[in-house]
Amino acid sequence: MTQRIAVYGGSFDPFHTGHLVPTVRAQETFKFDAVFFVPAGNPPHKQDEPLTPITHRLSMVAMATLPYERFFASDDEVFVDGPTYTVETVKRYRERFPHAGLYFLLGSDSFSQISTWNRWIELVNHAHLVVLHRAHIWGSELRQRVPEELRSRLVEVEPFADVPDPTEQTVYLLNHDPFPVSATDVRQRQRQGLPIRELVPHEVNSYIEKYRLYRTDDEG
Ligand code: ATP
């Protein structure tokens, strides 16, 4: 089997179990040699709400992924000035691992909007996509929103299935049980003083408490 490298980009503000658990499902299925979680530097589509500093977001990813042998936190977008584009990050991984099968992981909500991403065709030509099941958009609704160019690339995969190395660029729809957690929800609950223990890995929970993130009282 060709070496398999996965890249998972996101704000991770904070990193939550909706990021972690579906990726574990993907790992059990695709048997990646490594999964790199890349906290977004300055994502052009999230300019309305300021992000928590990337140093905090990277630290949370690093701590949450420590128990997982093949999961890594990546500082690829930490030192980039100006907007950071996924396509550039993925291309960097292509250069680093020229002979590997490269997979980009994303939730189905993000995938449904992929045609709004900067140079998205270049992106999907550099990496296979693994689309994670986010409950509110899946099945026929998702298929309707898939750009025409990608329809013929769609392949549904059941968790734990044996996935052979693809011969052409593929978009896998991983049919795992959805894990309905969002960072917006975690931030809101924290602001309201509600528990977030069940929504984030316990290392992230401790980190958020220690650095008093997502508080309105003293803003950390
Ligand atoms: P926010 O609520 O701040 O918009 P988010 O929870 O969507 O954040 P991001 O870090 O912005 O999290 O998302 C990064 C990637 O993770 C995206 O591709 C998104 O679709 C995916 N993702 C986030 N939460 C889930 C989830 N519960 N299940 C599957 N994919 C998810």
PDB file of N, CA, C and O and ligand atoms in Angstrom, residues 8-14 16-19 22 45-46 49 104-111 117 132-135 176 178-185 187, ligand 1:
ATOM      1  N   TYR A   8      -5.733  17.804   7.875  1.00  0.00           N
ATOM      2  CA  TYR A   8      -7.050  18.256   8.329  1.00  0.00           C
ATOM      3  C   TYR A   8      -6.912  19.706   8.777  1.00  0.00           C
ATOM      4  O   TYR A   8      -6.322  19.997   9.809  1.00  0.00           O
ATOM      5  N   GLY A   9      -7.429  20.625   7.991  1.00  0.00           N
ATOM      6  CA  GLY A   9      -7.346  22.042   8.328  1.00  0.00           C
ATOM      7  C   GLY A   9      -8.603  22.517   9.029  1.00  0.00           C
ATOM      8  O   GLY A   9      -9.685  21.985   8.798  1.00  0.00           O
ATOM      9  N   GLY A  10      -8.451  23.486   9.911  1.00  0.00           N
ATOM     10  CA  GLY A  10      -9.635  24.035  10.570  1.00  0.00           C
ATOM     11  C   GLY A  10      -9.241  25.162  11.499  1.00  0.00           C
ATOM     12  O   GLY A  10      -8.068  25.350  11.798  1.00  0.00           O
ATOM     13  N   SER A  11     -10.250  25.898  11.951  1.00  0.00           N
ATOM     14  CA  SER A  11      -9.951  26.955  12.933  1.00  0.00           C
ATOM     15  C   SER A  11      -9.553  26.315  14.258  1.00  0.00           C
ATOM     16  O   SER A  11      -8.735  26.850  14.985  1.00  0.00           O
ATOM     17  N   PHE A  12     -10.222  25.217  14.595  1.00  0.00           N
ATOM     18  CA  PHE A  12      -9.966  24.529  15.866  1.00  0.00           C
ATOM     19  C   PHE A  12     -10.012  25.522  17.032  1.00  0.00           C
ATOM     20  O   PHE A  12      -9.099  25.593  17.849  1.00  0.00           O
ATOM     21  N   ASP A  13     -11.096  26.256  17.086  1.00  0.00           N
ATOM     22  CA  ASP A  13     -11.256  27.331  18.075  1.00  0.00           C
ATOM     23  C   ASP A  13     -12.475  27.080  18.951  1.00  0.00           C
ATOM     24  O   ASP A  13     -13.462  27.821  18.855  1.00  0.00           O
ATOM     25  N   PRO A  14     -12.468  26.046  19.827  1.00  0.00           N
ATOM     26  CA  PRO A  14     -11.342  25.154  20.091  1.00  0.00           C
ATOM     27  C   PRO A  14     -11.466  23.835  19.309  1.00  0.00           C
ATOM     28  O   PRO A  14     -12.479  23.585  18.649  1.00  0.00           O
ATOM     29  N   HIS A  16     -12.407  20.159  19.167  1.00  0.00           N
ATOM     30  CA  HIS A  16     -13.443  19.474  19.955  1.00  0.00           C
ATOM     31  C   HIS A  16     -13.607  18.027  19.500  1.00  0.00           C
ATOM     32  O   HIS A  16     -12.956  17.586  18.528  1.00  0.00           O
ATOM     33  N   THR A  17     -14.494  17.321  20.180  1.00  0.00           N
ATOM     34  CA  THR A  17     -14.651  15.892  19.876  1.00  0.00           C
ATOM     35  C   THR A  17     -15.285  15.666  18.492  1.00  0.00           C
ATOM     36  O   THR A  17     -15.148  14.591  17.928  1.00  0.00           O
ATOM     37  N   GLY A  18     -15.962  16.676  17.970  1.00  0.00           N
ATOM     38  CA  GLY A  18     -16.486  16.577  16.596  1.00  0.00           C
ATOM     39  C   GLY A  18     -15.370  16.599  15.563  1.00  0.00           C
ATOM     40  O   GLY A  18     -15.557  16.184  14.419  1.00  0.00           O
ATOM     41  N   HIS A  19     -14.206  17.118  15.938  1.00  0.00           N
ATOM     42  CA  HIS A  19     -13.027  17.006  15.071  1.00  0.00           C
ATOM     43  C   HIS A  19     -12.359  15.648  15.298  1.00  0.00           C
ATOM     44  O   HIS A  19     -11.946  14.979  14.360  1.00  0.00           O
ATOM     45  N   PRO A  22     -14.672  11.758  14.521  1.00  0.00           N
ATOM     46  CA  PRO A  22     -14.761  11.362  13.108  1.00  0.00           C
ATOM     47  C   PRO A  22     -13.382  11.083  12.479  1.00  0.00           C
ATOM     48  O   PRO A  22     -13.264  10.238  11.588  1.00  0.00           O
ATOM     49  N   HIS A  45     -12.351  33.066   5.024  1.00  0.00           N
ATOM     50  CA  HIS A  45     -13.806  32.991   5.191  1.00  0.00           C
ATOM     51  C   HIS A  45     -14.252  33.174   6.639  1.00  0.00           C
ATOM     52  O   HIS A  45     -15.426  33.105   6.935  1.00  0.00           O
ATOM     53  N   LYS A  46     -13.311  33.368   7.581  1.00  0.00           N
ATOM     54  CA  LYS A  46     -13.743  33.546   8.977  1.00  0.00           C
ATOM     55  C   LYS A  46     -13.270  34.894   9.522  1.00  0.00           C
ATOM     56  O   LYS A  46     -12.723  35.004  10.597  1.00  0.00           O
ATOM     57  N   GLU A  49     -15.490  37.104  12.848  1.00  0.00           N
ATOM     58  CA  GLU A  49     -15.279  36.952  14.297  1.00  0.00           C
ATOM     59  C   GLU A  49     -13.783  36.706  14.533  1.00  0.00           C
ATOM     60  O   GLU A  49     -13.215  35.791  13.922  1.00  0.00           O
ATOM     61  N   PHE A 104      -7.188  15.004   2.047  1.00  0.00           N
ATOM     62  CA  PHE A 104      -7.592  16.174   2.822  1.00  0.00           C
ATOM     63  C   PHE A 104      -8.922  15.866   3.487  1.00  0.00           C
ATOM     64  O   PHE A 104      -9.878  15.447   2.825  1.00  0.00           O
ATOM     65  N   LEU A 105      -8.978  16.045   4.804  1.00  0.00           N
ATOM     66  CA  LEU A 105     -10.188  15.739   5.576  1.00  0.00           C
ATOM     67  C   LEU A 105     -10.998  17.005   5.809  1.00  0.00           C
ATOM     68  O   LEU A 105     -10.421  18.050   6.153  1.00  0.00           O
ATOM     69  N   LEU A 106     -12.302  16.888   5.663  1.00  0.00           N
ATOM     70  CA  LEU A 106     -13.160  18.047   5.956  1.00  0.00           C
ATOM     71  C   LEU A 106     -14.585  17.568   6.256  1.00  0.00           C
ATOM     72  O   LEU A 106     -14.979  16.472   5.845  1.00  0.00           O
ATOM     73  N   GLY A 107     -15.307  18.385   6.999  1.00  0.00           N
ATOM     74  CA  GLY A 107     -16.696  18.039   7.316  1.00  0.00           C
ATOM     75  C   GLY A 107     -17.592  18.270   6.106  1.00  0.00           C
ATOM     76  O   GLY A 107     -17.257  19.040   5.199  1.00  0.00           O
ATOM     77  N   SER A 108     -18.763  17.617   6.127  1.00  0.00           N
ATOM     78  CA  SER A 108     -19.646  17.713   4.955  1.00  0.00           C
ATOM     79  C   SER A 108     -20.183  19.132   4.756  1.00  0.00           C
ATOM     80  O   SER A 108     -20.478  19.536   3.631  1.00  0.00           O
ATOM     81  N   ASP A 109     -20.286  19.928   5.842  1.00  0.00           N
ATOM     82  CA  ASP A 109     -20.736  21.318   5.677  1.00  0.00           C
ATOM     83  C   ASP A 109     -19.699  22.111   4.879  1.00  0.00           C
ATOM     84  O   ASP A 109     -20.039  22.870   3.973  1.00  0.00           O
ATOM     85  N   SER A 110     -18.435  21.900   5.210  1.00  0.00           N
ATOM     86  CA  SER A 110     -17.371  22.596   4.468  1.00  0.00           C
ATOM     87  C   SER A 110     -17.318  22.107   3.024  1.00  0.00           C
ATOM     88  O   SER A 110     -17.164  22.895   2.087  1.00  0.00           O
ATOM     89  N   PHE A 111     -17.444  20.794   2.866  1.00  0.00           N
ATOM     90  CA  PHE A 111     -17.380  20.245   1.508  1.00  0.00           C
ATOM     91  C   PHE A 111     -18.489  20.821   0.628  1.00  0.00           C
ATOM     92  O   PHE A 111     -18.272  21.118  -0.551  1.00  0.00           O
ATOM     93  N   TRP A 117     -14.069  28.087  -2.180  1.00  0.00           N
ATOM     94  CA  TRP A 117     -12.693  28.164  -1.671  1.00  0.00           C
ATOM     95  C   TRP A 117     -11.742  28.632  -2.764  1.00  0.00           C
ATOM     96  O   TRP A 117     -11.909  28.306  -3.937  1.00  0.00           O
ATOM     97  N   LEU A 132     -16.256  14.033   6.097  1.00  0.00           N
ATOM     98  CA  LEU A 132     -16.766  13.495   7.356  1.00  0.00           C
ATOM     99  C   LEU A 132     -18.229  13.895   7.510  1.00  0.00           C
ATOM    100  O   LEU A 132     -18.622  15.008   7.118  1.00  0.00           O
ATOM    101  N   HIS A 133     -18.987  13.010   8.086  1.00  0.00           N
ATOM    102  CA  HIS A 133     -20.440  13.176   8.156  1.00  0.00           C
ATOM    103  C   HIS A 133     -20.819  14.196   9.227  1.00  0.00           C
ATOM    104  O   HIS A 133     -20.696  13.922  10.416  1.00  0.00           O
ATOM    105  N   ARG A 134     -21.260  15.353   8.804  1.00  0.00           N
ATOM    106  CA  ARG A 134     -21.780  16.327   9.749  1.00  0.00           C
ATOM    107  C   ARG A 134     -23.279  16.340   9.560  1.00  0.00           C
ATOM    108  O   ARG A 134     -23.769  16.623   8.461  1.00  0.00           O
ATOM    109  N   ALA A 135     -24.008  16.073  10.629  1.00  0.00           N
ATOM    110  CA  ALA A 135     -25.399  15.617  10.532  1.00  0.00           C
ATOM    111  C   ALA A 135     -26.299  16.447   9.629  1.00  0.00           C
ATOM    112  O   ALA A 135     -27.079  15.900   8.866  1.00  0.00           O
ATOM    113  N   HIS A 176     -19.900   7.480   8.579  1.00  0.00           N
ATOM    114  CA  HIS A 176     -19.852   7.168  10.016  1.00  0.00           C
ATOM    115  C   HIS A 176     -21.024   7.862  10.718  1.00  0.00           C
ATOM    116  O   HIS A 176     -21.643   8.776  10.161  1.00  0.00           O
ATOM    117  N   PRO A 178     -22.750  10.546  12.780  1.00  0.00           N
ATOM    118  CA  PRO A 178     -22.333  11.935  12.996  1.00  0.00           C
ATOM    119  C   PRO A 178     -22.044  12.203  14.468  1.00  0.00           C
ATOM    120  O   PRO A 178     -22.564  11.523  15.345  1.00  0.00           O
ATOM    121  N   PHE A 179     -21.222  13.171  14.680  1.00  0.00           N
ATOM    122  CA  PHE A 179     -20.841  13.537  16.038  1.00  0.00           C
ATOM    123  C   PHE A 179     -21.128  15.024  16.202  1.00  0.00           C
ATOM    124  O   PHE A 179     -20.298  15.880  15.909  1.00  0.00           O
ATOM    125  N   PRO A 180     -22.349  15.355  16.634  1.00  0.00           N
ATOM    126  CA  PRO A 180     -22.825  16.727  16.508  1.00  0.00           C
ATOM    127  C   PRO A 180     -22.285  17.706  17.558  1.00  0.00           C
ATOM    128  O   PRO A 180     -22.959  18.017  18.526  1.00  0.00           O
ATOM    129  N   VAL A 181     -21.074  18.142  17.336  1.00  0.00           N
ATOM    130  CA  VAL A 181     -20.469  19.160  18.212  1.00  0.00           C
ATOM    131  C   VAL A 181     -19.931  20.253  17.302  1.00  0.00           C
ATOM    132  O   VAL A 181     -19.396  19.962  16.233  1.00  0.00           O
ATOM    133  N   SER A 182     -20.079  21.509  17.720  1.00  0.00           N
ATOM    134  CA  SER A 182     -19.453  22.596  16.953  1.00  0.00           C
ATOM    135  C   SER A 182     -18.688  23.514  17.902  1.00  0.00           C
ATOM    136  O   SER A 182     -19.028  23.618  19.092  1.00  0.00           O
ATOM    137  N   ALA A 183     -17.673  24.162  17.366  1.00  0.00           N
ATOM    138  CA  ALA A 183     -16.857  25.079  18.168  1.00  0.00           C
ATOM    139  C   ALA A 183     -17.707  26.264  18.629  1.00  0.00           C
ATOM    140  O   ALA A 183     -17.529  26.770  19.744  1.00  0.00           O
ATOM    141  N   THR A 184     -18.627  26.700  17.779  1.00  0.00           N
ATOM    142  CA  THR A 184     -19.511  27.807  18.160  1.00  0.00           C
ATOM    143  C   THR A 184     -20.261  27.448  19.436  1.00  0.00           C
ATOM    144  O   THR A 184     -20.347  28.251  20.377  1.00  0.00           O
ATOM    145  N   ASP A 185     -20.782  26.235  19.471  1.00  0.00           N
ATOM    146  CA  ASP A 185     -21.532  25.768  20.623  1.00  0.00           C
ATOM    147  C   ASP A 185     -20.632  25.723  21.866  1.00  0.00           C
ATOM    148  O   ASP A 185     -21.025  26.166  22.949  1.00  0.00           O
ATOM    149  N   ARG A 187     -17.924  27.474  22.484  1.00  0.00           N
ATOM    150  CA  ARG A 187     -17.606  28.849  22.917  1.00  0.00           C
ATOM    151  C   ARG A 187     -18.794  29.481  23.637  1.00  0.00           C
ATOM    152  O   ARG A 187     -18.643  30.124  24.666  1.00  0.00           O
TER     153      ARG A 187
HETATM  154  P1  ATP B   1     -17.277  26.995  14.174  1.00  0.00           P
HETATM  155  O1  ATP B   1     -18.475  26.517  14.949  1.00  0.00           O
HETATM  156  O2  ATP B   1     -16.448  28.021  14.891  1.00  0.00           O
HETATM  157  O3  ATP B   1     -17.647  27.421  12.764  1.00  0.00           O
HETATM  158  P2  ATP B   1     -16.481  24.260  13.630  1.00  0.00           P
HETATM  159  O4  ATP B   1     -17.007  23.474  14.776  1.00  0.00           O
HETATM  160  O5  ATP B   1     -17.217  24.157  12.333  1.00  0.00           O
HETATM  161  O6  ATP B   1     -16.262  25.773  14.044  1.00  0.00           O
HETATM  162  P3  ATP B   1     -13.858  24.345  12.408  1.00  0.00           P
HETATM  163  O7  ATP B   1     -12.583  24.261  13.136  1.00  0.00           O
HETATM  164  O8  ATP B   1     -14.244  25.637  11.813  1.00  0.00           O
HETATM  165  O9  ATP B   1     -14.992  23.802  13.449  1.00  0.00           O
HETATM  166  O10 ATP B   1     -13.953  23.220  11.321  1.00  0.00           O
HETATM  167  C1  ATP B   1     -12.841  22.607  10.740  1.00  0.00           C
HETATM  168  C2  ATP B   1     -13.305  21.433   9.944  1.00  0.00           C
HETATM  169  O11 ATP B   1     -13.906  20.483  10.827  1.00  0.00           O
HETATM  170  C3  ATP B   1     -14.360  21.745   8.887  1.00  0.00           C
HETATM  171  O12 ATP B   1     -14.072  20.983   7.728  1.00  0.00           O
HETATM  172  C4  ATP B   1     -15.649  21.264   9.531  1.00  0.00           C
HETATM  173  O13 ATP B   1     -16.602  20.874   8.569  1.00  0.00           O
HETATM  174  C5  ATP B   1     -15.159  20.079  10.333  1.00  0.00           C
HETATM  175  N1  ATP B   1     -15.994  19.781  11.490  1.00  0.00           N
HETATM  176  C6  ATP B   1     -16.191  20.546  12.564  1.00  0.00           C
HETATM  177  N2  ATP B   1     -17.020  19.952  13.427  1.00  0.00           N
HETATM  178  C7  ATP B   1     -17.356  18.754  12.890  1.00  0.00           C
HETATM  179  C8  ATP B   1     -18.204  17.672  13.307  1.00  0.00           C
HETATM  180  N3  ATP B   1     -18.867  17.724  14.450  1.00  0.00           N
HETATM  181  N4  ATP B   1     -18.297  16.612  12.492  1.00  0.00           N
HETATM  182  C9  ATP B   1     -17.622  16.562  11.315  1.00  0.00           C
HETATM  183  N5  ATP B   1     -16.817  17.538  10.857  1.00  0.00           N
HETATM  184  C10 ATP B   1     -16.689  18.635  11.631  1.00  0.00           C
END
